[in-house]
Amino acid sequence: MPTNFTVVPVEDTPLSDPDYDGEILKEEDKEEPDMEAEPYSGEDTLRETSSLISTDHDDSIYGKNMALYEDEMDSTPMVSSLLNKLANYTNITQGVIEHEEAESEEGIQRVTVKGPQMGTFIGVFLPCMQNILGVILFLRLTWIVGTAGIMEALAVIFMCCSCTMLTAISMSAIATNGVVPAGGSYYMISRALGPEFGGAVGLCFYLGTTFAGSMYILGTMEIFLTYIMPTANVFNVQELHWMQNNMRIYGTCCLAIMTLVVFVGVKYVNKLALIFLSCVVLSIMAIYAGVIQSAIKPPNFQICLLGNRILKNHDTFDKCLKTEVINNVTSPTKLWTLFCKGDLGNATCDEYFTLNNLTEIQAVPGLLSKAISENMWGHYGQYMSIVEKKELNSIGASDIMDKSISTPYVLNDIATFFTLLVGIYFPSVTGIMAGSNRSGDLRDPQRSIPTGTILAIVTTSLIYISCVVLFGACIEGVVLRDKYGDSVKNTLVVSTLAWPSSWVIVIGSFFSCCGAGLQSLTGAPRILQAIARDGIIPFLQVFGHSKANGEPTWALLLTAAICEIGILIGSLDYVAPILSMFFLMCYLFVNLACAVQTLLRTPNWRPRFKFYHWSLSFLGMSLSFSLMFVSSWFYALFVILLAGCIYKYIEYRGAEKEWGDGIRGLSLNAARYALIKLEEAPPHTKNWRPQLLVLLKLDSDLGVKHPRLLSFTSQLKAGKGLTIVCSVLEGTYMARGADAKLSEQNIKAAMAKEKTKGFCHVVVSSNQRDGFSHLIQSAGLGGMKHNAVLVAWPANWKQSESSLSWKNFIETIRETTAANQALLVAKNIDTFPINQDRLAEGTIDVWWIVHDGGLLMLLPFLLRQHKVWRKCKMRIFTVAQMDDNSIQMKKDLQTFLYHLRLEAKVEVVEMHAGDISAFTYEKTLVMEQRSQMLKQMQLSKTEREREPQLIHDRNTKSHAVQNDKPTLMSDRVHMTWTKEKLLSERNRLREANMTVRDIFNMKPDQTNVRRMHTAVKLNEVVVNKSQEAQLVLLNMPGPPKNQGGDENYMEFLEVLTEGLERVLLVRGGGREVITIYS
């Protein structure tokens, strides 16, 4: 939808002064003086900066008219400045550096990049044509037509060209959705699908381009050794494996020369590109000219057939005759000597040679012949089978052949079938990314890439289709199936159709393959360099370095090494399906990227190319995937496995890049859908697992105080379920916003170190109690909320001057109970094992005192899933009273554990009702005396704090009387004093003084004595049975309803867990978490 802009001039500004004209840009280009860094304040909101946003401004420019927005100038530009930056924006070089800058002593200055000059024809159409038309057209298309027939060959071309056309449509949509720096398909895929997919597909594209270099070099050597200089062969070419050895030797030498040329300078390769393209065009024109010539006068290429079998003729015989009469004497021909041994009278001949006659026919009967009807359908053959003309009759011979006679038949060097031909042909339609790879050099990439790429695909598709039909109509079928032209005196089969000379195509195809190989060795290192500079695969970062002129030297060396692997395969037919897999994988993800972006309808998805649809992208993706398995299912599985390993590696190492990719948007949509579904009903008991809210304490440096709490979390969760790690800072968010962000970074770093997967959040609150309360109430989202809270025991709470630590702890217990959430308290957390530890032996002891919904029995099972606790045995203890049948309890508990499918040793401990010991009385008395002394000390401190306030109140009494309405006051501040208040204050002080005098004569409370007795007796039993255990799990008693006994409650827990190394106190959430049912 077009948008109209109206520029409204503003009067009474310096800009309206004619003398001021021309100084605006000078002012904008001036550098600001260095300013001293100011401390962060909550009023300064950090904003994401952009290379298009300049924060440099001058009050003399913006004047008084913009004073209303002057506070925004530091983070947002004026529209005029923004438009100026946009107008001067240019593409950058190989596309992984987002904004290319050079740092000098004066500051940061943008590197001047030469403006792109190439249009659609030169920049996109011709490069795509050069990459698409090449080695397969000249070396294998005739063989594909002869083997598959015209109809099936057209089916192969239709499938492959449809795949590339659909991919080009998707690529055009992505390429026109904003500025695409040079980097081509890797840049588009990685920015559309994220770093994981981008890295995996980028490496596939790199390997495909590298193996394409191998294929072109093998094609170059095949033309050179077979058709240009056969005498250069080192090994005997009659044997297939010796021919492959020739290819390996000469291919390695050719690779070394090409690598050296690319190393010396790409500029030489670019200068030769036009020559190589001219060779391709001239060769194709020679083919069409030869077709026209064949209709007028077919070329004189004769082939010799024995029966219906075609014979090799490397100038080994000159006449297609068995015998000839010379001077009235019948003499054997050279051909006869190939099948017979001995003299003419008593020779031993091949049986098939004896039974069948020789026939000589034209290799190229011409356009007007009936060859098209014979070549309409396929003629597939087995490995080492003889190429035959089925239309001719022949007399069969016995299968027993004289191995001493080497028959010169043309043989199939590989078994042929339809899917193999698809894999061999597909590389001939690759190269559609050539335009997008040059996007940094185009004048208008968003217009040139779609137009040039689609026109190139249409043009090359028409060339391939016409060549298939014309080859089938002009050339004899057995000649088409003769892959290396052995029957036409070692001539390239397609060159038999050429006009004016067959050497036009031979030389043209040779230079065409050379140029394509150089282009591959030039482009592949730059793709690898782009991936390395993105930093998503750490071990590849060394390949991001380059020479002073920007040439990726290390990447070139690796590319040459991988290319050598393809050359050592030694056969173009075996290398072609490999690179087909890599390119098809790349095309698959290009279509996936377009489909995902279209279906998500992200706000940034606004392509200028409008002729796309998600269904076309999905069809292209499905076709690419199908062609992978059609071509070669085992190669397809290998490439998929390789891409999957790269994906998981990037995911494991932590891809920290945020490119606004479509997978992130897809994840958000999926998460939203899942959260809405989770809201419908609470989880069933079978699906219950601890969703942890971990409450961390931070030290003075805002670091994690107990990192092993995170280790224990990862051991308990093993990456499953929800984990929310939180902490609270005291203060206001405006003042401590920066500290909160720093704390989150420190917690995330600790989580990564301890391999704890989850979310992190730090809140700023007026006090820790309120902060933890808010987190317990509101952490999580929708159905993904925590159901258990994990905290560390407040160590040294007795020695602490402030009582806030243990009071906050008890309030946390009360709030989790009120919220029906489970509570896990790790005591002596710093002694817990880290993730690298392996507990070789020991037990996890569960002391099941009261039923908590089964959480006590579920936690050891979850812990033993982790490798730290895997070798620990589980023991369950329960307590029997005097009137309980301990034997029956043990049997029932064993049956219960059997139904729960838990393996554990069961033991019932009998606790007899004994008298309360003097030790218990003494311990209770000391506890209460300490509590009273702390209250007295706190009271004295309060009085000292209130004394200045009392003096202030007396001085301001007259002011207080003037206030008619009552005012809400703090507990410490009394604005008025009455006689009754004064008397009550004196009585309270008198009682406090009496408490100090009688503190050592007091008697302990009987309730506290009973509780202390339980703690002491139970501790004795637990220590006796579980002192050597690796971990002890205990039911955590609830806090007192009266807050006056909070300190006593802490003392009870201390006594209960005394003498144990690692303790996990567990308090259930009020629901069943484990079931015996399936």
Phi, psi and omega in degrees: 000118182293147180238132180261133179249140175239124180266118182255118179289143178253126183275171176058044175230162176299338181293334182281349179286126181296332180289342183273351183297136177092354181260355183296310182295327178295319180295321181292330183278349179290146179272143176285146173294151181297131180253144176289141181292130178260151179296150182290137175234156184294342181282342180269108180272126179287132180236153178287129181266161180223156178291341181272355184253118176255129182264003178284128179209164181225133181299332180292338180277309188282333172067190183284340182294333182256016183298331180297334183251012187294334178288342182269352188295334183289337184240340180231137183273165168289154182299322181297319178294319180297315181296324178296319178294319180296321182293328182266006182286137177230158175293161181243175183284186194329120209280061169240337175278114189296315182222107188284123182227153175239132184261125178240180182292330180283338182149205182263126178232140180285137178287135179284120181252130181297134183297139180294145187238339190280144178260197185292316187290309183284322188276332186236307188298307183293317176300320178295319177300315183296322181282329182281314180275125183186228194298319183294322180301317187272328187259333189233346185295320179297318179295322178295318179296316181292325183279313184272340187086163184297316185294313181288328175296320176296325177295320177298313181296320181297315180297313183291317180290326176296320178298313181290327178293314178296322178294321179296323178296314178296318179297323179295321178296317181290319183293333181265006177266067180103179182284126178251107175296163179301135186155345169062220188295326178299314180299316183295315183292315183295322180282341180267328185244356177100167185295326181295306178294321181299315179294317181295311182287326177299318177292324175297317179296320178297314180295322177298316179295323180293314178291334173297322175300319176298316181297317181294322179292319176297321176296319177299315181290328177295318178295318184292312186280335184264322190243332183265307183223075180297336181288350181279355181296135178279320183251166180293121185280354180291332178264136186298313185292332176289326175297321178294327177294322174300318180297321181294316183293306183290327177296321178295318178296318179296320178298318179298319180294314181296320178298319178296319178297315180294323180294320181296320179172131179289338183299329178290323177296316180295325179291328180277350185300319181294325178294316180296321178295322178298323178297318179298313183296316180296322180295318180293320177296324178295326178294311180295323177295322178293326177296315179296319179296323181294332177289332180270308181215104181298146179293154186269079173239111181258142175237153184248132179240137172256108190067245174245016181258133180276143185249146173288147178214083176270052186059027178276338174215150183253344182230138179272064182222151175280315178224162177217153182261118178236116181056047178062020178239127179281121183236147176287146176274173176298326179295322180298322181292342179283336183250346186233155177234138180102186179284168184296327183284317183237045183277152173257114186245159174297136185298316181296325178294324181288321187279340188240155180265163177267141179228138178246125180229167179281136177288327180237087182292341175108169186293330185270003180280180180263022183295331183297325179289326179286332183263012186290326186239165190282157175224081182279152182221161178275170179297131180065020174279155183276136177287124185232153174261102189296338183287341180267146177276148177211157178261121182290158178238168179294156181288343180281115183246149177282107185289347178285344179258120179268104184279137183273052178275153171277123186246155173279119183281347174218156174288133185250139175202167191300313185295327177297318181296326177298315180295324180286323184283327191305323178303339181287346178253000174284171184106005180287347180273359185300323179290316180293331177293338180258019186301332179289346182253008184264148179290319179219083185301324184292343176257322186286319186298308179298313184296309183294319182293313182294320177296321179295320179294317179297316182296311182293327177296317177296322178296315181295317181297314181295322179294321178300312182294316183291322177297316179293332182273337188252331190250143179296143186299317181293330177289321177299323181280353175278094191301318187256010178069031181296330184280344181247046175058046174060043179252141176302127190301316182293335181284344176294340181266353189286155174221136011272344183216149178293337181291342178298315181285321181299309180292319180297316180292327178298309181290328177298315179293322176300313180296319179295322177296317177297320179297321179294317179290341176276319185280321184300314179299329180288327174296315178297321178296321178296317179295317182296320182287339174291338175074018182274342176238100190303318186288354177262001186296334179296333180279000175277347180284156182213172176287178182298330180272006176093001181284128183282089187293308182296322178295325178295320180295317178295320179299318179296322180294316179292322178298325179296327177298316177296323180292324180293340173298324168085359182219130177300325183292334179270333180280325184302314179296332180294309181289336174300319180299313183295318179291321179296322176297319178297314180296323178302316184281335171298315178294321179297319180300315180293319181296317180296314181296322181291317182289327180286334180055047178295149184300332183277355182274092181223068182293145174285331176282116190261351186268057178225162177205150182297330180292324177294319178296319179295321177296317177296322178295316180294321180294319178298316180296319179294317181296329177300313182280333175293319183292308182194109186291327181284324173296320180298315178297321179296315182293320178297317178297318179297313179297321178296320178295318178296319179300311182293327178295314179297320179295321181291318180286349177086090178283108185269002180284139175236106185248011182062041188281165182290330179296324176297318176295321177296320178296320179296318179295317179296320179295318179297318179296317181294320180295321178295320178293324180292334180292338188294326183205150176291157182293145176290159180302325180294333181264001184288134170213154183295115172263106196269137164252109183264118180262111184260151169256141179251149178274188183294335178269013180064026173265164181289126184284322181233082181296337181288345172294325176288323176299315180295325177297313180295326178291325181284327185266326183053039177077004182255150176076193186258136173227124177239117180258122187228160173208166185232133172250139179274138180136204177245151183293326180297327182271330187240025178299317180295321178296323179296318179292322177295321178296318177299319178297318180294320180293319179296321177296319178294321178296318178295320180294321181269004178058042177263117181265124180171198183248155183231140179207134177238127180248152176250125183223163181297329174209162185293327182298312179294322180297313178295325178296316179296320179295317180297325182281321195241356181295149182093179182212123177060231179284346178269070178242155181288151174237002179213148180241131178246124179225162175265146178296135179291092182293150178058032180292335178288323183278349183289137178292326181262144178268005185294327185297309182282333175293317176298323179298314181292324177294326176297320178297314182296320184287323176294323177295316179296329181273006180057044179243148178285156181228130176240124181242116180266114179263140186059048187297332182289350176264358181290151181289151174269175185292339180277346180286154175227107180284105188290327181208173181124183183227156168251111186262129179249122176256102186266096183268312178230155181283126182241021182092005178093005182296323180299325181275335180284323184298314177299324178298317179292320180297322183286354172285339181271147185295339178293317186256006191298326184270002179278141176271155181253130176235138180241125177247141172226158187253131177250138177271183185298319185268010179266147175270099186294326180294314179294323177300319181294317178297315180297320181291322177296320177295318180298316179293327177297316179292332178279356182060038178248134178262116182203152174272133186252138176215133178254124181256127180267126176248110181279148182280088180267173178290153178286126186283161176297328179298321179294316178301315182296318181294321178294318180297315178299321180298314182290322178297318178297321179297317180293321179296319178295323177295320179295317179297321178294324179293316179298320178296321179295320180295320179296325179287332184274342184300312177299328181291323179297319177297318179297321180296320179296322181289336183250022184295319181297324178292325181290327182293332182290343181279113181284323186268142177293146181241139176293130186235161174284163178295335182273341189250124175240113184283338180224149177238125175250171181294320180295319179295322180295318179295318180294326178294320179293320178297321180294322177293324179294320178294323179296319178294325177292324180296320178297320181288325185262009189295330181268359178253004185284159176251144183289151177289137186293326177297316178295325179296316179297318180293319178295324178298316178298316181298318182292312182295316181294323178296321178299317180293315182296315180296322180297321184267327194236019182295329181267003182291149177288331179205138178242126177252128184232145168295131180268119177295151182284156179288158180293148178291328177274122184292347179293339181259019183298317182293322176298323178300318177297322179294320178301316181294324177297315179295321182298324185254010182294137177086005180251138185283306181236124182228137172239108177277130187237133175232120184292164182262009176089016178217158179286133182242001181216143185222154178272351185271155181275000000 
